[in-house]
CSV table of C-alpha atoms and ligand atoms in Angstrom, one decimal:
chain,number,residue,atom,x,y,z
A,62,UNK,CA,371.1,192.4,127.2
A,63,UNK,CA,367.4,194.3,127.3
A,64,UNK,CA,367.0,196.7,129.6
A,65,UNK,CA,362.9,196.5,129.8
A,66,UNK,CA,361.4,199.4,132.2
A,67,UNK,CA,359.0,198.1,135.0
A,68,UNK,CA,358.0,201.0,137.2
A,69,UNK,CA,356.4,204.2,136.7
A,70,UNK,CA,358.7,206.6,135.1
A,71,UNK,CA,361.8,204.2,136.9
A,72,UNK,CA,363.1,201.3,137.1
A,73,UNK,CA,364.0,198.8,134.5
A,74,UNK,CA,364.5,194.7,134.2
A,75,UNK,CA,367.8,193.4,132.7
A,76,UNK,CA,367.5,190.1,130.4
A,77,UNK,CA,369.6,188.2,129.0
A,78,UNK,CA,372.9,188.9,131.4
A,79,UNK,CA,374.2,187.5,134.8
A,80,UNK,CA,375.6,188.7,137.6
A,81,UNK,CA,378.8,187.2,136.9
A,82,UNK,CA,378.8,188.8,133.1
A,83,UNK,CA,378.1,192.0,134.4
A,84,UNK,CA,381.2,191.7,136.7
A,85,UNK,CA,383.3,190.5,134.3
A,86,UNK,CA,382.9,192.2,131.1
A,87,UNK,CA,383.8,195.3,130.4
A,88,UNK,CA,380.9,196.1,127.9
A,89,UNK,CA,378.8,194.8,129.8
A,90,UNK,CA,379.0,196.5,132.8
A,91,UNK,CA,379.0,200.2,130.9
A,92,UNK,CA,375.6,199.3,129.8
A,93,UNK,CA,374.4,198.0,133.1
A,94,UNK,CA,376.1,201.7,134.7
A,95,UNK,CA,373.9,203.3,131.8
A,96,UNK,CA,370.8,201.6,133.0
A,97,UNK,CA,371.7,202.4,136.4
A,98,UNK,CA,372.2,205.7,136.2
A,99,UNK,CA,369.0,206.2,134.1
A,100,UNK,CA,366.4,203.7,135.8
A,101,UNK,CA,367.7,203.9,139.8
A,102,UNK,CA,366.3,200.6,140.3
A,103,UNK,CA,367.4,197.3,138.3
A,104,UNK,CA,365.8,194.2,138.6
A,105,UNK,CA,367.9,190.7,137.6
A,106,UNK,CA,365.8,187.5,137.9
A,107,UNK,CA,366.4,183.8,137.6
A,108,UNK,CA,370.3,184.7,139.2
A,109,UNK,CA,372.5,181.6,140.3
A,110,UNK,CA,373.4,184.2,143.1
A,111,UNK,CA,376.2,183.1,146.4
A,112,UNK,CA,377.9,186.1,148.4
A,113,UNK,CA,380.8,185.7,146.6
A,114,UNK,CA,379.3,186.5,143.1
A,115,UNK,CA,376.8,189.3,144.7
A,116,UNK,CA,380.4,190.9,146.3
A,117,UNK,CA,382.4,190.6,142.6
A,118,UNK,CA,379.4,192.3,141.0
A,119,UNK,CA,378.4,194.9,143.9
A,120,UNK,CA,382.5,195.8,143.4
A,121,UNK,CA,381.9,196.8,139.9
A,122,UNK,CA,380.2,199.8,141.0
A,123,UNK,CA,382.5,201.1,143.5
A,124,UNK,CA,383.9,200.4,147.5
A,125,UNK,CA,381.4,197.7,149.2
A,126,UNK,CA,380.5,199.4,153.0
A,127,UNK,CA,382.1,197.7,155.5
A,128,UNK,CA,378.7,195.9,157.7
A,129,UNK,CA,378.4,198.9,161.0
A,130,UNK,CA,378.5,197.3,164.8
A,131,UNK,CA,374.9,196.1,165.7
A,132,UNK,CA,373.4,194.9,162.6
A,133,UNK,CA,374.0,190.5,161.3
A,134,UNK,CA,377.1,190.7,159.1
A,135,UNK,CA,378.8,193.3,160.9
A,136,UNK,CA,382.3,193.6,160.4
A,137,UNK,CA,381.9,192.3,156.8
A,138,UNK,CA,380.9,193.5,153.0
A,139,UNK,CA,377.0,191.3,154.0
A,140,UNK,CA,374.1,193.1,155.7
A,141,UNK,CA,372.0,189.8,156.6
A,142,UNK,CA,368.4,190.6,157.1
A,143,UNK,CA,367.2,188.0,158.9
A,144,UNK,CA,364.1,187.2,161.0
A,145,UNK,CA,365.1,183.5,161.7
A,146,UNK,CA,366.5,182.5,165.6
A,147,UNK,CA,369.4,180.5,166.5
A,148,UNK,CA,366.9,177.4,166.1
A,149,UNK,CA,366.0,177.8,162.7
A,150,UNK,CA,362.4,179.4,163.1
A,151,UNK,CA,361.2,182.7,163.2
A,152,UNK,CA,361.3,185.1,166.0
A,153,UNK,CA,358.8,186.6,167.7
A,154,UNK,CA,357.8,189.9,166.9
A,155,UNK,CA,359.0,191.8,169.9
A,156,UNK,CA,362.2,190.1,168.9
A,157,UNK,CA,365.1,192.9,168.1
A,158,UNK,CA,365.2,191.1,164.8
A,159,UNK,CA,361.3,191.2,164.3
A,160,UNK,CA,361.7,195.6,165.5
A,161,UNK,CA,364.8,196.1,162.9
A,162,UNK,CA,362.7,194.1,160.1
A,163,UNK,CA,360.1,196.4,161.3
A,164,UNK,CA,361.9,199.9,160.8
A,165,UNK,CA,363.0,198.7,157.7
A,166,UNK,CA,359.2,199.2,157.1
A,167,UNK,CA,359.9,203.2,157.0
A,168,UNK,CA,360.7,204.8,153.7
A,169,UNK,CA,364.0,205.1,153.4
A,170,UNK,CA,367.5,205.6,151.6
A,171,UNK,CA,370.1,203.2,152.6
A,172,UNK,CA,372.9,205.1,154.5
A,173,UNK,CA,372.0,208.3,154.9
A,174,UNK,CA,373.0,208.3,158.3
A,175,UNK,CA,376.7,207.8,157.9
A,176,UNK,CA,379.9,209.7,157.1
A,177,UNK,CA,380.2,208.0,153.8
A,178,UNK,CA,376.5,207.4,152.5
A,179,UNK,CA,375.8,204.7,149.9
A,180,UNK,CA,375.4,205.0,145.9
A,181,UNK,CA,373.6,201.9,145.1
A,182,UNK,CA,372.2,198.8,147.5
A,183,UNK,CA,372.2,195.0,146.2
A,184,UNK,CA,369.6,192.9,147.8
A,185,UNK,CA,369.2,189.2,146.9
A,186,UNK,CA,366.3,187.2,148.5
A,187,UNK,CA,367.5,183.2,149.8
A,188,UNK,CA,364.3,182.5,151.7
A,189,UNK,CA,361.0,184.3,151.2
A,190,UNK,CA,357.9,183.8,152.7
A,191,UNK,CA,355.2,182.8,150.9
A,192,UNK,CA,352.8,185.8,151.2
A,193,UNK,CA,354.1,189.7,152.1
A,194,UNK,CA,357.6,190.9,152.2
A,195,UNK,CA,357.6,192.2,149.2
A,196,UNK,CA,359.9,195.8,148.9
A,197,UNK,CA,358.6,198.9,147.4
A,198,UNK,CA,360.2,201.6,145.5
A,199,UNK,CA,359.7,205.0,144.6
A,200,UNK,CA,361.4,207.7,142.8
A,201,UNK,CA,362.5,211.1,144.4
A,202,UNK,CA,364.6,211.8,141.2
A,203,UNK,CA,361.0,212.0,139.7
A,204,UNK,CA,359.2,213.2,143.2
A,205,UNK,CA,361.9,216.7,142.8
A,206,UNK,CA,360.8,216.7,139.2
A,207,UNK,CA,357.1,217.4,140.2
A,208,UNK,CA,358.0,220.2,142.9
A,209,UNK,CA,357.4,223.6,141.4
A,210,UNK,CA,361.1,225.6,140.4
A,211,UNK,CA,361.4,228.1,143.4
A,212,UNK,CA,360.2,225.2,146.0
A,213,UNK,CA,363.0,222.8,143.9
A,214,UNK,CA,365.4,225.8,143.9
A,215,UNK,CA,364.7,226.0,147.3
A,216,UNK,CA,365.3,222.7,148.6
A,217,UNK,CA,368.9,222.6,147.0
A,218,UNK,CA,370.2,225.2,148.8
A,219,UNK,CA,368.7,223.3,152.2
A,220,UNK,CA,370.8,220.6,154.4
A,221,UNK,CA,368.9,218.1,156.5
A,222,UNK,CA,370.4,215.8,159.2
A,223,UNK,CA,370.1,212.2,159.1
A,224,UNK,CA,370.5,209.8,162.8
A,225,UNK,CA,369.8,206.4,162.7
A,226,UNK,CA,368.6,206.4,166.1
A,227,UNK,CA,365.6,208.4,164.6
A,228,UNK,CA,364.5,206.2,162.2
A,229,UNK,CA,365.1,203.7,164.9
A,230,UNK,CA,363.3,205.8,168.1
A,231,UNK,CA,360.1,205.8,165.4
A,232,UNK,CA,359.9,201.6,166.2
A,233,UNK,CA,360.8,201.4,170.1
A,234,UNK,CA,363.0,204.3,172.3
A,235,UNK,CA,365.9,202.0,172.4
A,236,UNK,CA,366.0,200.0,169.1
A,237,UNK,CA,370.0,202.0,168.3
A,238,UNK,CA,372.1,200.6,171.1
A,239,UNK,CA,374.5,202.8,172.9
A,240,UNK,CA,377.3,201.3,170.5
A,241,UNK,CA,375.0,202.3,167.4
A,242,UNK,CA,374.8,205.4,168.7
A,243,UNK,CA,378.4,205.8,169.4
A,244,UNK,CA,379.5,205.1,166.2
A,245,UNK,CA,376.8,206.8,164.4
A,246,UNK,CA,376.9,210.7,165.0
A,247,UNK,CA,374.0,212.3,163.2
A,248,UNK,CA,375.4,213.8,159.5
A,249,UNK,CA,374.3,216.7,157.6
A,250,UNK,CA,373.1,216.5,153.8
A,251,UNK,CA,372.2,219.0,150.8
A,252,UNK,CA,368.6,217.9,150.2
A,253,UNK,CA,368.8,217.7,146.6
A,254,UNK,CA,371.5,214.7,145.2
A,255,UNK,CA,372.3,216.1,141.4
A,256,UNK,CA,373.3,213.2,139.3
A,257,UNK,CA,376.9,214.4,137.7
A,258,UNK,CA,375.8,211.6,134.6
A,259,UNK,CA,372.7,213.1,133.8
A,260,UNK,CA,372.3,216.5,135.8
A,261,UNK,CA,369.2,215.5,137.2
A,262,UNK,CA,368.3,216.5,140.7
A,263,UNK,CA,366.8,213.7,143.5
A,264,UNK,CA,365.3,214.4,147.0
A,265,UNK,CA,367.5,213.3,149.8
A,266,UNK,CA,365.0,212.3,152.1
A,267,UNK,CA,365.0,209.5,154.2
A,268,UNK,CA,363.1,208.0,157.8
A,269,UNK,CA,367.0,208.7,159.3
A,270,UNK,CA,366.0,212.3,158.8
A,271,UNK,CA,365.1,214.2,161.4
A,272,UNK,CA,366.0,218.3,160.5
A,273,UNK,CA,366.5,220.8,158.3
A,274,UNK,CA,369.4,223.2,159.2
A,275,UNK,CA,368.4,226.5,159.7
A,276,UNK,CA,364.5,226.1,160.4
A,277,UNK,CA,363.1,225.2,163.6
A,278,UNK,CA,362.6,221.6,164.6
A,279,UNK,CA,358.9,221.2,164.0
A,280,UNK,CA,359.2,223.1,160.8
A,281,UNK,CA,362.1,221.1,159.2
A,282,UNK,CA,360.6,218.0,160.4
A,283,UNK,CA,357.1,219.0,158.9
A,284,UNK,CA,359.0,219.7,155.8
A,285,UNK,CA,360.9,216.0,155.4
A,286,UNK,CA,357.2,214.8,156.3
A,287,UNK,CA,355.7,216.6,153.2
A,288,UNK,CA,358.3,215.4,150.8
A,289,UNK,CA,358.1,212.3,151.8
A,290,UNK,CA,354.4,211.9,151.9
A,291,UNK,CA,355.0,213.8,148.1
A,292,UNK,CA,357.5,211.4,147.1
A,293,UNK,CA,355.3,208.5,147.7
A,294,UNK,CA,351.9,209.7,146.8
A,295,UNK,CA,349.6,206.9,145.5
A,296,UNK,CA,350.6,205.5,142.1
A,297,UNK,CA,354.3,206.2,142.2
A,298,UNK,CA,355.8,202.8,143.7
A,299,UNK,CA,357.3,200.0,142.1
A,300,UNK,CA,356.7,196.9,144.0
A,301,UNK,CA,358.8,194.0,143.7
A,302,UNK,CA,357.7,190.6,144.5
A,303,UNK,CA,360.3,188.6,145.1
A,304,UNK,CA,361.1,185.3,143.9
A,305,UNK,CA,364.4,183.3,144.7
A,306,UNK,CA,366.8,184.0,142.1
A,307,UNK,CA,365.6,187.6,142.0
A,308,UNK,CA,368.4,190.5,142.7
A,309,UNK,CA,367.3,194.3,142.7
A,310,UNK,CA,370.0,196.9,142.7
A,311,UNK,CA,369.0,200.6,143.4
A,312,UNK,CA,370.2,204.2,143.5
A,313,UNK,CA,370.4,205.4,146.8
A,314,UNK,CA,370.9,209.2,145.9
A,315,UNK,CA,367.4,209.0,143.6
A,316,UNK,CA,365.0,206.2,145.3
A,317,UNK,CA,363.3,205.3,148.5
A,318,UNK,CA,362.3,201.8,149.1
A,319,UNK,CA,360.6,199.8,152.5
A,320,UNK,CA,360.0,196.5,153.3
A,321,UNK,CA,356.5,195.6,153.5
A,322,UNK,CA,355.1,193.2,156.1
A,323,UNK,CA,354.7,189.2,155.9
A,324,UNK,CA,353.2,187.0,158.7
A,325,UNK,CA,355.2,186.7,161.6
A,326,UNK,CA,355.8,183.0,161.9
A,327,UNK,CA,357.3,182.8,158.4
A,328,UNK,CA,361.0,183.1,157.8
A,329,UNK,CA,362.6,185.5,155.7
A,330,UNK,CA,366.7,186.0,154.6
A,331,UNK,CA,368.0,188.1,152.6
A,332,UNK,CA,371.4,189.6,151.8
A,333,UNK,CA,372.5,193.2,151.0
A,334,UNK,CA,375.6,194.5,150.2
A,335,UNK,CA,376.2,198.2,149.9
A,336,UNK,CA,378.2,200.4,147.5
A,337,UNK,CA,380.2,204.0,149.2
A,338,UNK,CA,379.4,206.2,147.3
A,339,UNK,CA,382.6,208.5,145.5
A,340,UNK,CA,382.7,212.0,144.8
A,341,UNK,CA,382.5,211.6,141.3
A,342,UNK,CA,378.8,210.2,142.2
A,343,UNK,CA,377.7,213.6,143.4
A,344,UNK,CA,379.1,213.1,146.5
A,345,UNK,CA,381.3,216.5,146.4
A,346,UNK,CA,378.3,218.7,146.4
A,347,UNK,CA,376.3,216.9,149.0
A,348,UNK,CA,378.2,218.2,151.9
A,349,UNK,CA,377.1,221.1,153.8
A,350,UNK,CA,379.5,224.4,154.0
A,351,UNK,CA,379.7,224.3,157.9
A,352,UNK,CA,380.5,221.2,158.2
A,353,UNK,CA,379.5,218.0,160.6
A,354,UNK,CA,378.7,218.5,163.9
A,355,UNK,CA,381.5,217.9,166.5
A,356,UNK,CA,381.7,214.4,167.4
B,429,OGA,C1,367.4,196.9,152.7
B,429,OGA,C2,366.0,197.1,152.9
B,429,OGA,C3,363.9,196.0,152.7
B,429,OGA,C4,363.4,194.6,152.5
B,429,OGA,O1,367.9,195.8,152.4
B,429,OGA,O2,368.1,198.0,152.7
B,429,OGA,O3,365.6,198.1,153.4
B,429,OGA,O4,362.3,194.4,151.9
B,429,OGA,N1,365.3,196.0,152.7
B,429,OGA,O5,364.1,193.7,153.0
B,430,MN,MN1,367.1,199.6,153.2
């Protein structure tokens, strides 16, 4: 296998392995964690991918998330995104399919807003249009690297809260359903995710987040605006064009990624399945020392 970076300062192709290799070997898989751990976003192309082999590799890496009430798959290890009706065409764009497509369009971290957030996301493209829809990438391992030691010192003793319904509110007032919201109570993160592999520190910043504990509201909010117009400054993404075939894997604790547009009448699919993350992925010192609000 060569693990051949692609981005700037992150992210890294695999050649020469398979899904399926890296799910059943061993060896294999301790080198693919390596990479993991060191690039935050993998790319695989040219993959003879189903859901059963993108569930037997996602496994490798830890507990696949159960799909949350309101979004295509729920109820099972597949997050569908999917713009296509019930007759085989696209919807429109005021469709509740063509809005979640769209807040996938924030810069984000997969999870953030729930009581067990995610270590790593694996997407998979089945249909792709034929211009747009491309995902972008950047680093906030490397975006906390570039903050100056007293703001970075900062930052990791700060908590921010994360509500899907704010990330959602951004695209149209009532894009989380009352059963979203239900099941989603807003949850309360360390800013900084420190990577117990390598020590290094990451931004945990997200469009779920909506304030910093402690500060007032258009203060903390100002600040999670700043780091994340700071995280993504010009020259810093990694943009991956997808082809079928292609499968990117990323670090949700060290990455942000969106969706970028394509035209509206074309069809896109594509299949995610998430990986919990453990407490011996950092997940022990994330939590804040007062606890979650009161449900
Ligand atoms: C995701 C996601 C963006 C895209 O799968 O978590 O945000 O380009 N996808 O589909
Ligand atoms: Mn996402």
């Amino acid at each position: 296998m060569d693990v051949i970076p692609c981005g700037p300062g992150f992210g890294a192709e695999l050649r020469g392995t398979t899904l399926s290799d890296i799910a059943s070997d061993e060896d294999t898989y301790t080198a693919v964690r390596a990479a993991f751990e060191e690039h935050s976003v993998l790319v695989l192309r040219d993959q003879d991918v189903s859901d059963d082999v993108q569930l037997a590799f996602s496994r490798r890496f830890g507990q696949p998330e159960v799909t949350k009430v309101g979004s295509q798959g729920t109820g099972t290890y597949f997050v569908v995104l999917s713009t296509i009706g019930p007759d085989g065409s696209a919807v429109p764009p005021d469709h509740r399919m063509a809005l979640r497509a769209k807040a996938n369009q924030l810069w984000h971290t997969d999870s953030s807003f729930k009581r067990l957030p995610a270590l790593a996301s694996v997407l998979s493209a089945r249909i792709i249009p034929e211009h747009g829809g491309e995902t972008e990438f950047v680093s906030t391992r490397l975006a906390f690297e570039r903050l100056a030691p007293d703001m970075q010192q900062q930052l990791e003793n700060s908590y921010a809260w994360h509500d899907y319904a704010h990330s959602r509110g951004q695209i149209a007032p009532d894009l989380a359903s009352p059963e979203e919201r239900a099941a989603l109570p807003a949850q309360c993160w360390r800013l900084v995710w420190r990577n117990p592999a390598n020590g290094r520190g990451a931004l945990y910043i997200a469009s779920h987040a909506y304030a910093v504990e402690g500060m007032e509201a258009s203060a903390g909010k100002a600040l999670i605006d700043e780091l994340t117009a700071a995280a993504t400054a010009p020259g810093s993404f990694y943009l991956h064009q997808w082809r079928i075939g292609d499968v990117v894997m990323w670090d949700n604790r060290a990455t942000m990624h969106r969706g970028r547009p394509w035209p509206a009448p074309e069809p896109r699919l594509m299949v995610r399945t998430t990986i919990s993350a453990a407490e011996t992925d950092g997940l022990a010192s994330m939590r804040p020392p007062f606890g979650q609000a009161a449900e």
